[in-house]
Structure formats: structure tokens, C-alpha cells
PDB file of C-alpha atoms in Angstrom:
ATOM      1  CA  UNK A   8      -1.391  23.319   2.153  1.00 59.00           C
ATOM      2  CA  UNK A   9      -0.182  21.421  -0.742  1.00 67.00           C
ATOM      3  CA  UNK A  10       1.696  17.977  -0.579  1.00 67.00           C
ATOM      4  CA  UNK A  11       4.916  19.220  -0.061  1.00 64.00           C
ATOM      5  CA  UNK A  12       3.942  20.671   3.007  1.00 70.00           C
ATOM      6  CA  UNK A  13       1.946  18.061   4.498  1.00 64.00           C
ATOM      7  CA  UNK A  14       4.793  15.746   3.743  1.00 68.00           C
ATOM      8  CA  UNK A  15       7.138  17.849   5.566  1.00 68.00           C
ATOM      9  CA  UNK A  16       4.727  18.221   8.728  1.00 69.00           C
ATOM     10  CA  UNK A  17       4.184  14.480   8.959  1.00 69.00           C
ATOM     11  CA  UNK A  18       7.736  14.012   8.593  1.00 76.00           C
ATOM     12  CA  UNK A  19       8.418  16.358  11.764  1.00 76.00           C
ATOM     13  CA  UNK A  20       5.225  14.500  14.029  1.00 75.00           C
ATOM     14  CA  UNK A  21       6.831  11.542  13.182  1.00 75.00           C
ATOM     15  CA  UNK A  22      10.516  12.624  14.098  1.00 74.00           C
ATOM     16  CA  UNK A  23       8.763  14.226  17.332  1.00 73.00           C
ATOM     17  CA  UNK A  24       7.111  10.733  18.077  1.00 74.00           C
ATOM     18  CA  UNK A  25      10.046   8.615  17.242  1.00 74.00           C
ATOM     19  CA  UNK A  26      12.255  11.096  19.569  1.00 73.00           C
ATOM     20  CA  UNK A  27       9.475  10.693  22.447  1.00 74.00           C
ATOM     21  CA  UNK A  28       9.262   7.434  22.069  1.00 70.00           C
ATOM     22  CA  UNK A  29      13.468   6.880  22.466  1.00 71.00           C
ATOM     23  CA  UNK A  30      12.959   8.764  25.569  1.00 73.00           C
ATOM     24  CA  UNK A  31      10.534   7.041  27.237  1.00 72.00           C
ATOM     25  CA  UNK A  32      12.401   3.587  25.971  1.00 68.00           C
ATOM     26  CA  UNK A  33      15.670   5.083  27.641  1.00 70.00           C
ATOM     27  CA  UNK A  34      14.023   5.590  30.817  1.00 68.00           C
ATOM     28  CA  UNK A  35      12.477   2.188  31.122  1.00 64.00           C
ATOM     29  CA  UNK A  36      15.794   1.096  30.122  1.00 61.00           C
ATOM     30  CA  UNK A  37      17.394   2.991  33.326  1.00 62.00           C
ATOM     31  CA  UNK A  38      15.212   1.790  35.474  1.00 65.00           C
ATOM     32  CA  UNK A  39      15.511  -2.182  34.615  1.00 59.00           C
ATOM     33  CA  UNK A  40      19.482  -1.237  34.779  1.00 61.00           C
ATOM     34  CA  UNK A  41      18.733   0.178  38.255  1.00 63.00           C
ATOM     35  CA  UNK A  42      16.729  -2.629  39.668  1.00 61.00           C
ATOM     36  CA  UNK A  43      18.965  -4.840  38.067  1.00 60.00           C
ATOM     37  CA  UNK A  44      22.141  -3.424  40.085  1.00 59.00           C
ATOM     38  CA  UNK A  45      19.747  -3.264  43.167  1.00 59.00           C
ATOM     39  CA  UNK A  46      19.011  -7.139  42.732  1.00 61.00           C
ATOM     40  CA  UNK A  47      22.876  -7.494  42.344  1.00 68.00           C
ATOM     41  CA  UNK A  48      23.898  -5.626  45.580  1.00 70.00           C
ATOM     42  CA  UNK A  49      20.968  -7.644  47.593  1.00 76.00           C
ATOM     43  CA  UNK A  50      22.064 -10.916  46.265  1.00 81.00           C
ATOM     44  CA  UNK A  51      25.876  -9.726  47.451  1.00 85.00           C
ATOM     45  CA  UNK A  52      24.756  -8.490  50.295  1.00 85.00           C
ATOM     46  CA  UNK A  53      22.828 -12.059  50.943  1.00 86.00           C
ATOM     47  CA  UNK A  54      26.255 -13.952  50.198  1.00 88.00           C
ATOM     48  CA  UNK A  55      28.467 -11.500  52.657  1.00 89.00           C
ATOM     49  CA  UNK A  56      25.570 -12.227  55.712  1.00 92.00           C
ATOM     50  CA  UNK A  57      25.317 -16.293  55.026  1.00 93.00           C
ATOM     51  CA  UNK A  58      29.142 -16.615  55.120  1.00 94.00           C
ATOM     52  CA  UNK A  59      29.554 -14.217  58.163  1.00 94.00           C
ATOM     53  CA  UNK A  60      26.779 -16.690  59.887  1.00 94.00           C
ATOM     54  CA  UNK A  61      29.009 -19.989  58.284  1.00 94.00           C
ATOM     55  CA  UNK A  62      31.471 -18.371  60.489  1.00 95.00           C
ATOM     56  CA  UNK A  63      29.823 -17.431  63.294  1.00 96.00           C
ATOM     57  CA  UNK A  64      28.262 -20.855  63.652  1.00 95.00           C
ATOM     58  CA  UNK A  65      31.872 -22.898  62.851  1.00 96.00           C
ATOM     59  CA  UNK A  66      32.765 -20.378  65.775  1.00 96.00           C
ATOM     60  CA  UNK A  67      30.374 -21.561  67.648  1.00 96.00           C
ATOM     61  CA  UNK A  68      30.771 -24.928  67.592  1.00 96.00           C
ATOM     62  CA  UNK A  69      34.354 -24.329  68.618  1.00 97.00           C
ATOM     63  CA  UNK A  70      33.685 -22.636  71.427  1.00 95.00           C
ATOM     64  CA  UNK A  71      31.187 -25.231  72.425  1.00 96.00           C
ATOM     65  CA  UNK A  72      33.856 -27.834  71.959  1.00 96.00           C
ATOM     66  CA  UNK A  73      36.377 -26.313  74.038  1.00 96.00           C
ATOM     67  CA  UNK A  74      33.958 -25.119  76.905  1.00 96.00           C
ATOM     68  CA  UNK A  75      32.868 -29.017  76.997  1.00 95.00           C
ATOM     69  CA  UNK A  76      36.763 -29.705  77.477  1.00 95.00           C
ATOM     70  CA  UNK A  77      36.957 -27.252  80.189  1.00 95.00           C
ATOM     71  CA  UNK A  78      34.171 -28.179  81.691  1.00 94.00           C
ATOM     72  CA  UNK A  79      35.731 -32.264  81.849  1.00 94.00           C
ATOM     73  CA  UNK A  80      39.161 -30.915  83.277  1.00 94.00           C
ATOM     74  CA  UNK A  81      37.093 -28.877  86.182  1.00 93.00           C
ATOM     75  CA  UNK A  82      35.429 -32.025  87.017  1.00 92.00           C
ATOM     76  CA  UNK A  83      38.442 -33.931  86.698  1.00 93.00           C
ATOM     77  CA  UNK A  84      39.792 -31.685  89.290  1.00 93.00           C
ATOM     78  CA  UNK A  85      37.606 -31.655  91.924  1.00 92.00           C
ATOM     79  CA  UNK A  86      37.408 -35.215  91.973  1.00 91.00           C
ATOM     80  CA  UNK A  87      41.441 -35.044  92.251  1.00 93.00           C
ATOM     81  CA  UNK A  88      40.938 -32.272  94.697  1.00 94.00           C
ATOM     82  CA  UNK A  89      37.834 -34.369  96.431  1.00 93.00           C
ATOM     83  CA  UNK A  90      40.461 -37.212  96.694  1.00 93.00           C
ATOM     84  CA  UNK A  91      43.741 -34.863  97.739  1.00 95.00           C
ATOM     85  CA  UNK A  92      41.157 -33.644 100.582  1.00 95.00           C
ATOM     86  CA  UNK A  93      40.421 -37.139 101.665  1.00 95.00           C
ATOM     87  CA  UNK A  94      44.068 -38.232 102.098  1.00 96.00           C
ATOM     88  CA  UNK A  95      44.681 -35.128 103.836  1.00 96.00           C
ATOM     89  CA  UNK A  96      41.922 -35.875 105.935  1.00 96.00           C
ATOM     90  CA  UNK A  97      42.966 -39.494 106.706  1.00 96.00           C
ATOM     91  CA  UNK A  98      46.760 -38.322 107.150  1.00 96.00           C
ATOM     92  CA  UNK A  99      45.479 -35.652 109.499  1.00 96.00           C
ATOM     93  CA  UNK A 100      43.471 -38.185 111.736  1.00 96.00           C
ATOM     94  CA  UNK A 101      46.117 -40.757 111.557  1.00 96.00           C
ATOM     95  CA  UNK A 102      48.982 -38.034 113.022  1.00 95.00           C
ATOM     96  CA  UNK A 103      46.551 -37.668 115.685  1.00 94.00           C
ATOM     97  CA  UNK A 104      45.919 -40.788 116.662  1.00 95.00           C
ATOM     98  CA  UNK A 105      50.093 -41.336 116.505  1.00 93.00           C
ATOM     99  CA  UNK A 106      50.484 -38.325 118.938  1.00 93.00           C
ATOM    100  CA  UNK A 107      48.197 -39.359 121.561  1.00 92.00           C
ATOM    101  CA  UNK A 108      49.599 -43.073 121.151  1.00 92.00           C
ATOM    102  CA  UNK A 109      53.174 -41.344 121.587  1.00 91.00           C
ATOM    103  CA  UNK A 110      51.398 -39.641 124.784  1.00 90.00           C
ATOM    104  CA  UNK A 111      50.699 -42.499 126.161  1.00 88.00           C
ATOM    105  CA  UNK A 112      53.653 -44.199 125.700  1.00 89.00           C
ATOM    106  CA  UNK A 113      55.419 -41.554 127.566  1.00 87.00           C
ATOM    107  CA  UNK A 114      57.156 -39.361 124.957  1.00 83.00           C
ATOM    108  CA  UNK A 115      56.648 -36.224 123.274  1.00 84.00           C
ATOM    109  CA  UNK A 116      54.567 -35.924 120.271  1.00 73.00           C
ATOM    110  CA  UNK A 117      56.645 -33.445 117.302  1.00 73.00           C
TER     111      UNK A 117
END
């Protein structure tokens, strides 16, 4: 082979080389694009779940706050009721008592 030749050869193993080499480049560069988008969705996807749990807990604490309040008005009512029962209690004894006194006086107890 003369110079010529040789020259043109080389010239083609080096195209071939510098056209394998693009490739493989390109493909790295795919994949860091891929992981890259794959970071990006996990670090949205990250974001979406802490604010649904900022909810969630802000939720919570409401709920919390207005079972508490619920919680004070049932007590509050029982002691109403507790005292309601009393007076209906002492009233009851009391009409009694005023019946058989009436009795006893002679008249006729309503």
C-alpha cells in the first residue's frame, strides 16, 4: 500500500472511532438525563408527601382541639344534668312530704 492509501485507511479508523466514541458519549449522556429526571420526580414526589403530612397534621391538631371542646361541653352537661337531677330529686321529696302534711291536715293532696 502506498501513502495515499494508508492515509485514507487511518482516516476511516479514525472516523469509525470518533463515531463510536459519540455514541457511547450520547448514551452516557441519556442516562445522566434519565437519572437526572428520576432525581427530579423523587424530590417532587418528596415535596407533594411532606405537604400532604403538613396537612394532615394541621388537621390533626384541629380535630384534637375541637374533640377537647366537646369533650368540656359533655362534662359541663352532666354536671348541669347531675344538678337538674338533684333539684328534681329535692322537689320530688319535698311534694311528698307537702302531700302527706296536706293528709294530715285533713285535705286532699293534687
Amino acid at each position: 500500500m502506498d501513502a495515499a492509501s494508508l492515509g485514507a485507511v487511518g482516516t476511516i479508523v479514525v472516523g469509525l472511532a470518533a463515531a463510536a466514541a459519540a455514541i457511547i458519549g450520547q448514551r452516557g449522556a441519556n442516562r445522566a438525563n434519565q437519572s437526572g429526571a428520576v432525581l427530579g420526580g423523587y424530590s417532587t414526589l418528596v415535596d407533594n408527601l411532606q405537604e400532604e403530612r403538613d396537612k394532615l397534621t394541621a388537621k390533626l391538631a384541629e380535630n384534637e382541639r375541637r374533640l377537647a371542646e366537646a369533650y368540656n361541653e359533655l362534662s359541663t352537661e352532666r354536671t348541669e344534668k347531675a344538678g337538674l337531677l338533684a333539684q328534681i330529686t329535692t322537689l320530688t321529696d319535698e311534694n311528698r312530704q307537702l302531700r302527706e302534711r296536706i293528709a294530715d291536715l285533713g285535705g286532699h293532696p293534687t
